[in-house]
C-alpha positions as a Python dict, from the first residue, in 0.01 Angstrom:
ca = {
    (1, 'X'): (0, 0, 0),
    (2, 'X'): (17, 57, 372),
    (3, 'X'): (60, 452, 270),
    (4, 'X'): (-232, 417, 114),
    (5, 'X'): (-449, 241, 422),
    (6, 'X'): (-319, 494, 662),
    (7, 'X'): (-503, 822, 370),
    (8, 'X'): (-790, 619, 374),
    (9, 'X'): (-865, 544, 747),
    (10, 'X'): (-772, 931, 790),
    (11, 'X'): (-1006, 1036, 547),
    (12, 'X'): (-1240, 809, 680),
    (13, 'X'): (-1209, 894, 1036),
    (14, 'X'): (-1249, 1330, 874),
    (15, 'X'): (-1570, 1169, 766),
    (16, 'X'): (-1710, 1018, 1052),
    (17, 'X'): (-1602, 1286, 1313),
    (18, 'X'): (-1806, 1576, 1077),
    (19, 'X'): (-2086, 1337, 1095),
    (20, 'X'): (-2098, 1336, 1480),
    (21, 'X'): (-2013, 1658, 1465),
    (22, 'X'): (-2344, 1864, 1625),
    (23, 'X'): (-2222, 2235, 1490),
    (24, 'X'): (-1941, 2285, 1237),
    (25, 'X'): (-1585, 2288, 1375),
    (26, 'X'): (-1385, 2620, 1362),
    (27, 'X'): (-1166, 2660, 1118),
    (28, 'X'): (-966, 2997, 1337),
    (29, 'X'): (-936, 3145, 1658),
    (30, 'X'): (-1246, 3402, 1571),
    (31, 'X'): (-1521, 3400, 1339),
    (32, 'X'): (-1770, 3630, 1485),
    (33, 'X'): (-2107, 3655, 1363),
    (34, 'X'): (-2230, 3913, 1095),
    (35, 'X'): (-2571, 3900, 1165),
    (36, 'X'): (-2617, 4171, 922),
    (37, 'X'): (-2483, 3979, 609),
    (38, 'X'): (-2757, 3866, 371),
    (39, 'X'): (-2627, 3542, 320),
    (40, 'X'): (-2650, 3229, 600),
    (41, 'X'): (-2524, 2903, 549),
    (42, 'X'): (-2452, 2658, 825),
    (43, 'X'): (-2448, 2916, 1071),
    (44, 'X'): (-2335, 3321, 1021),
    (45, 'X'): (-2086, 3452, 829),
    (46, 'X'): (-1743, 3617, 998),
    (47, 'X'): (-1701, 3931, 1035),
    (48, 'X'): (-1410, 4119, 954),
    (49, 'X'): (-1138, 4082, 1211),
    (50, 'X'): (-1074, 4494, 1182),
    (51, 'X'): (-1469, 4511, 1295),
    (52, 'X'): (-1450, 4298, 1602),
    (53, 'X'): (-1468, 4428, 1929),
    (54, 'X'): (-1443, 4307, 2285),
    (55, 'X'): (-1870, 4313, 2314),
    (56, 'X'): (-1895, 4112, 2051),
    (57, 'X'): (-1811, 3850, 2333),
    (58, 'X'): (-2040, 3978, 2581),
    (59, 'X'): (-2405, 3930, 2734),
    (60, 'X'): (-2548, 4097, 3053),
    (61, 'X'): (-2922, 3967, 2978),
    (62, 'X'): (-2882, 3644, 3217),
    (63, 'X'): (-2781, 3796, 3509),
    (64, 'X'): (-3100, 3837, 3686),
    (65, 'X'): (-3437, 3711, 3677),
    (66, 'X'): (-3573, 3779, 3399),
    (67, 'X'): (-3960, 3932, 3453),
    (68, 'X'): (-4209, 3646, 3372),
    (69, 'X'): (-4569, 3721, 3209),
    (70, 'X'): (-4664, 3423, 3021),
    (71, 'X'): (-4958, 3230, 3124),
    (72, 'X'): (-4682, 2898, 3171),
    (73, 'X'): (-4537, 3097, 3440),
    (74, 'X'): (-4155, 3076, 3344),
    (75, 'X'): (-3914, 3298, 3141),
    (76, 'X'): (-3612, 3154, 2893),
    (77, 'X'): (-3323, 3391, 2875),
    (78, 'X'): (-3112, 3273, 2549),
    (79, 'X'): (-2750, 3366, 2535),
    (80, 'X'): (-2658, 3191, 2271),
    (81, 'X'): (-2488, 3328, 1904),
    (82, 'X'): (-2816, 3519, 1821),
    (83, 'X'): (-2749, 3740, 2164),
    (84, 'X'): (-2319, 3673, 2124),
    (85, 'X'): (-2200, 3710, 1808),
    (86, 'X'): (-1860, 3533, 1936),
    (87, 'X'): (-2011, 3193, 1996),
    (88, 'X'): (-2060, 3122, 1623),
    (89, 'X'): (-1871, 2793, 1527),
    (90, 'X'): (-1760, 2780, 1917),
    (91, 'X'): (-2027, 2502, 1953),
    (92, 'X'): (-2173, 2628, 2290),
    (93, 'X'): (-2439, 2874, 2477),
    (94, 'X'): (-2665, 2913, 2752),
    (95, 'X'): (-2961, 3022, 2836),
    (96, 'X'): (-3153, 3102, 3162),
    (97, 'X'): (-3473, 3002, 3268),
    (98, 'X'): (-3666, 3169, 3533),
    (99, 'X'): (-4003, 3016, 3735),
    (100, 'X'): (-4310, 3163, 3914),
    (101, 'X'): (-4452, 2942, 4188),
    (102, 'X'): (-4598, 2649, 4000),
    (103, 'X'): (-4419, 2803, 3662),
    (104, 'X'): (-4430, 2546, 3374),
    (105, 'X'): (-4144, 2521, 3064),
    (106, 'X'): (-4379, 2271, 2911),
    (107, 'X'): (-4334, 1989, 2671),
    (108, 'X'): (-4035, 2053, 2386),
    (109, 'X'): (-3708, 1924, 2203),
    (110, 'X'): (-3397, 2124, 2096),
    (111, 'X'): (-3328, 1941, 1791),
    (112, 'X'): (-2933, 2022, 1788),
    (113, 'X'): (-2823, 2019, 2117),
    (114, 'X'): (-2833, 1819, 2459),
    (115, 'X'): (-2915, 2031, 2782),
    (116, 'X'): (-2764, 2090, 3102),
    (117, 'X'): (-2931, 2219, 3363),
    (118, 'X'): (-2785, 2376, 3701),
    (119, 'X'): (-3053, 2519, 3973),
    (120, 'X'): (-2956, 2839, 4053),
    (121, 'X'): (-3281, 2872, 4312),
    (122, 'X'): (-3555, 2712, 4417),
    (123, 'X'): (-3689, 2349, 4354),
    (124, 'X'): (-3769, 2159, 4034),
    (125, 'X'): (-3953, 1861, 3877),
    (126, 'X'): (-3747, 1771, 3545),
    (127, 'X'): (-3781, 1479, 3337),
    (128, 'X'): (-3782, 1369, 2972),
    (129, 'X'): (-3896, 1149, 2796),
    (130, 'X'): (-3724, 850, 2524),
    (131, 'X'): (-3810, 706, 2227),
    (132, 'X'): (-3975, 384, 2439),
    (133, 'X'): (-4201, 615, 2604),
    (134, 'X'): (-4026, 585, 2883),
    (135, 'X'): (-4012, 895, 3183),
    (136, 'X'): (-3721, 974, 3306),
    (137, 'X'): (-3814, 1213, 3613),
    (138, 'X'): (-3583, 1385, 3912),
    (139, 'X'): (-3665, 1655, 4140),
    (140, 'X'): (-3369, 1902, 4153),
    (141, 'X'): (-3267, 2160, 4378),
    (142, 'X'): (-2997, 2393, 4422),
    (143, 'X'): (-2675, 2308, 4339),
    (144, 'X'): (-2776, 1995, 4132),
    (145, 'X'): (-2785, 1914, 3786),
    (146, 'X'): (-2965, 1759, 3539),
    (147, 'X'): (-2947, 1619, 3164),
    (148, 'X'): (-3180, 1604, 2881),
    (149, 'X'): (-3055, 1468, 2590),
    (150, 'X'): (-3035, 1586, 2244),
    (151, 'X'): (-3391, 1574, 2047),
    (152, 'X'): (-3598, 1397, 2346),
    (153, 'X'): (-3895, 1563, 2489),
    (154, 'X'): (-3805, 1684, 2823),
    (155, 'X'): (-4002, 1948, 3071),
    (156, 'X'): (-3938, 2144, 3400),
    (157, 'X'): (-4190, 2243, 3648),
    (158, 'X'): (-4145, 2474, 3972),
    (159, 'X'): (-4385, 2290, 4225),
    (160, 'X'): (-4254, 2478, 4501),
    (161, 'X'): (-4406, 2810, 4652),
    (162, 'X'): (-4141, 3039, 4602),
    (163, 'X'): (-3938, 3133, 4268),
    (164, 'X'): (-3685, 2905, 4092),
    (165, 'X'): (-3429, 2936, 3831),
    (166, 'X'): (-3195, 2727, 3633),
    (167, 'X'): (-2857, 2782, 3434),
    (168, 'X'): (-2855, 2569, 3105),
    (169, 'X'): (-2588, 2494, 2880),
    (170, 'X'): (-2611, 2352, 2516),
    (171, 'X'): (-2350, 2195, 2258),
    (172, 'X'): (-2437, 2381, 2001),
    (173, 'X'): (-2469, 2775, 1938),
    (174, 'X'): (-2825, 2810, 1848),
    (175, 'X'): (-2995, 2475, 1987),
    (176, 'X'): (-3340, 2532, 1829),
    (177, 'X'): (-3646, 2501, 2068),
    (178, 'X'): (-3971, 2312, 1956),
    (179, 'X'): (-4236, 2303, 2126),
    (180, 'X'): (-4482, 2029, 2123),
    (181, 'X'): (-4829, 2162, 2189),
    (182, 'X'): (-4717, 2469, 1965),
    (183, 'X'): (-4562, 2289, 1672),
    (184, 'X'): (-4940, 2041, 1653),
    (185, 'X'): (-5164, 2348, 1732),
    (186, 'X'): (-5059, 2665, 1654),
    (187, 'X'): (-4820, 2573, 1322),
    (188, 'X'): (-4855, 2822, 1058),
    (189, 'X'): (-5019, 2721, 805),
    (190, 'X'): (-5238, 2490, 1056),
    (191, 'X'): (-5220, 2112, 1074),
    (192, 'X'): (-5515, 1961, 855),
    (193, 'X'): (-5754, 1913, 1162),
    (194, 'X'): (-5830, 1557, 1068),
    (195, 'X'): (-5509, 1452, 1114),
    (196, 'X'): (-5511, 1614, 1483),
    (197, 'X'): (-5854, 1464, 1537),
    (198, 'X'): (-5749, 1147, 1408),
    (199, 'X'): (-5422, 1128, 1617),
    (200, 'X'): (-5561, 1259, 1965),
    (201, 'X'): (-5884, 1050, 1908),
    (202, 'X'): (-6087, 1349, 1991),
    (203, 'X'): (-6379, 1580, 1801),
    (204, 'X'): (-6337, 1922, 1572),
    (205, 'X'): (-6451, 2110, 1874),
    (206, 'X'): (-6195, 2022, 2142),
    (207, 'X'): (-5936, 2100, 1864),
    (208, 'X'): (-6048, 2429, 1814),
    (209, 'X'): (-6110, 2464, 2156),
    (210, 'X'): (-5687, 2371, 2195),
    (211, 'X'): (-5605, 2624, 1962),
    (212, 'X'): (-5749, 2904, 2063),
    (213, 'X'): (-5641, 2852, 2405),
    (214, 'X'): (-5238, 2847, 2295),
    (215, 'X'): (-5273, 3121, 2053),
    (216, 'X'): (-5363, 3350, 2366),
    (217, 'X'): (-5022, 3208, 2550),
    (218, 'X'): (-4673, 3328, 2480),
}
C-alpha cells in the first residue's frame, strides 16, 4: 500500500513539474537543432551527433549595435535556437535590443517566456503592464535590471538623447514576440473592422487610417 502511494505521488509530481514546465526538458547532453528537417514538433528535431560541430553553439550577431531603421527607432537582435541551433531543449536565449534617441520597442507579450533585461548603455523607461490594468513602470540605467513577466504587456522607451541598449534573457528557446498594435491592425487575414471599431469606440476611417500607418513600419 505505502509502495503504492510513494508511484503515485511520483507520478504525480512527473505530472505537475511538465505542466510548469515552460519548454520541454532535455532528455541528453545535446540535441542540436536540424532546422532543415521537415518535421517540427515541440521544438526541432536533433541532429545527428556525427554532424555537430562547435558553431552549432555559437552567435556573433549581438555583439554590437545592431543598425536601426525602423520608424520605432530600436533594433531586436534574437539569439535564440532559430540563430543557435544548440539552445534547443536548453530552455534559454537572448536577444539584444538596441535604441535611437527617443527609440520605442512598443507595446507586446512573449507568450512563453519571462524577460530579463540588463542596460548595457544609455537610459530607459520600462514598464508592463498586469492583468488589473495595473503599470508597473522603472527607469533603468546602466548596470540595472529589470523583469517583465511571462505573457504581460510590457514596453521600453529610450527618453534620453544619446543611444541605449539592453541585454535580455528568456526561459525558453524561442520566446515568441506579439505585438499588440500589429496583431489588432495589421493581422493577416485582417480583423473584421467592426469588431476594431466596436472595441476602440472609434469610426471606419481612423481604422484605416491605423492601418495604413503600421503597414509602412517594420
Amino acid at each position: 500500500m505505502m509502495n503504492s502511494r510513494i508511484f503515485i505521488t511520483i507520478v504525480l509530481s512527473c505530472i505537475f513539474a511538465s505542466i510548469h514546465a515552460y519548454d520541454p526538458d532535455a532528455l541528453q547532453d545535446l540535441c542540436v537543432a536540424d532546422k532543415s528537417h521537415g518535421t517540427k514538433l515541440n521544438g526541432f528535431p536533433c541532429k545527428e551527433i556525427s554532424n555537430i560541430t562547435s558553431s552549432d553553439f555559437f552567435f556573433a550577431g549581438i555583439s554590437s549595435p545592431a543598425v536601426i531603421n525602423s520608424t520605432m527607432g530600436s533594433a531586436v537582435t534574437g539569439a535564440n535556437v532559430e540563430k543557435i541551433p544548440g539552445l534547443n531543449t536548453l530552455s534559454v536565449s537572448l536577444a539584444r535590443i538596441d535604441y535611437a534617441p527617443g527609440g520605442l520597442n512598443p507595446p507586446h507579450t512573449h507568450p512563453r517566456a519571462t524577460e530579463v533585461v540588463f542596460v548595457l548603455e544609455g537610459e530607459l523607461e520600462v514598464g508592463f503592464i498586469t492583468t488589473a490594468n495595473k503599470l508597473f513602470s522603472k527607469t533603468i540605467k546602466i548596470g540595472e535590471v529589470f523583469v517583465f513577466p511571462r505573457g504581460l504587456v510590457h514596453f521600453q522607451k529610450n527618453n534620453g538623447k544619446s543611444p541605449a541598449s539592453v541585454l535580455c534573457a528568456f526561459n525558453s528557446q524561442l520566446p515568441g514576440t506579439v505585438s499588440v498594435a500589429a496583431a489588432l491592425f495589421a493581422t493577416e487575414p485582417a480583423l473584421p473592422e467592426d469588431v476594431l471599431t466596436k472595441t476602440f469606440q472609434v469610426g471606419s476611417k481612423m481604422v484605416d487610417k491605423i492601418k495604413e500607418r503600421l503597414s509602412t513600419k517594420k
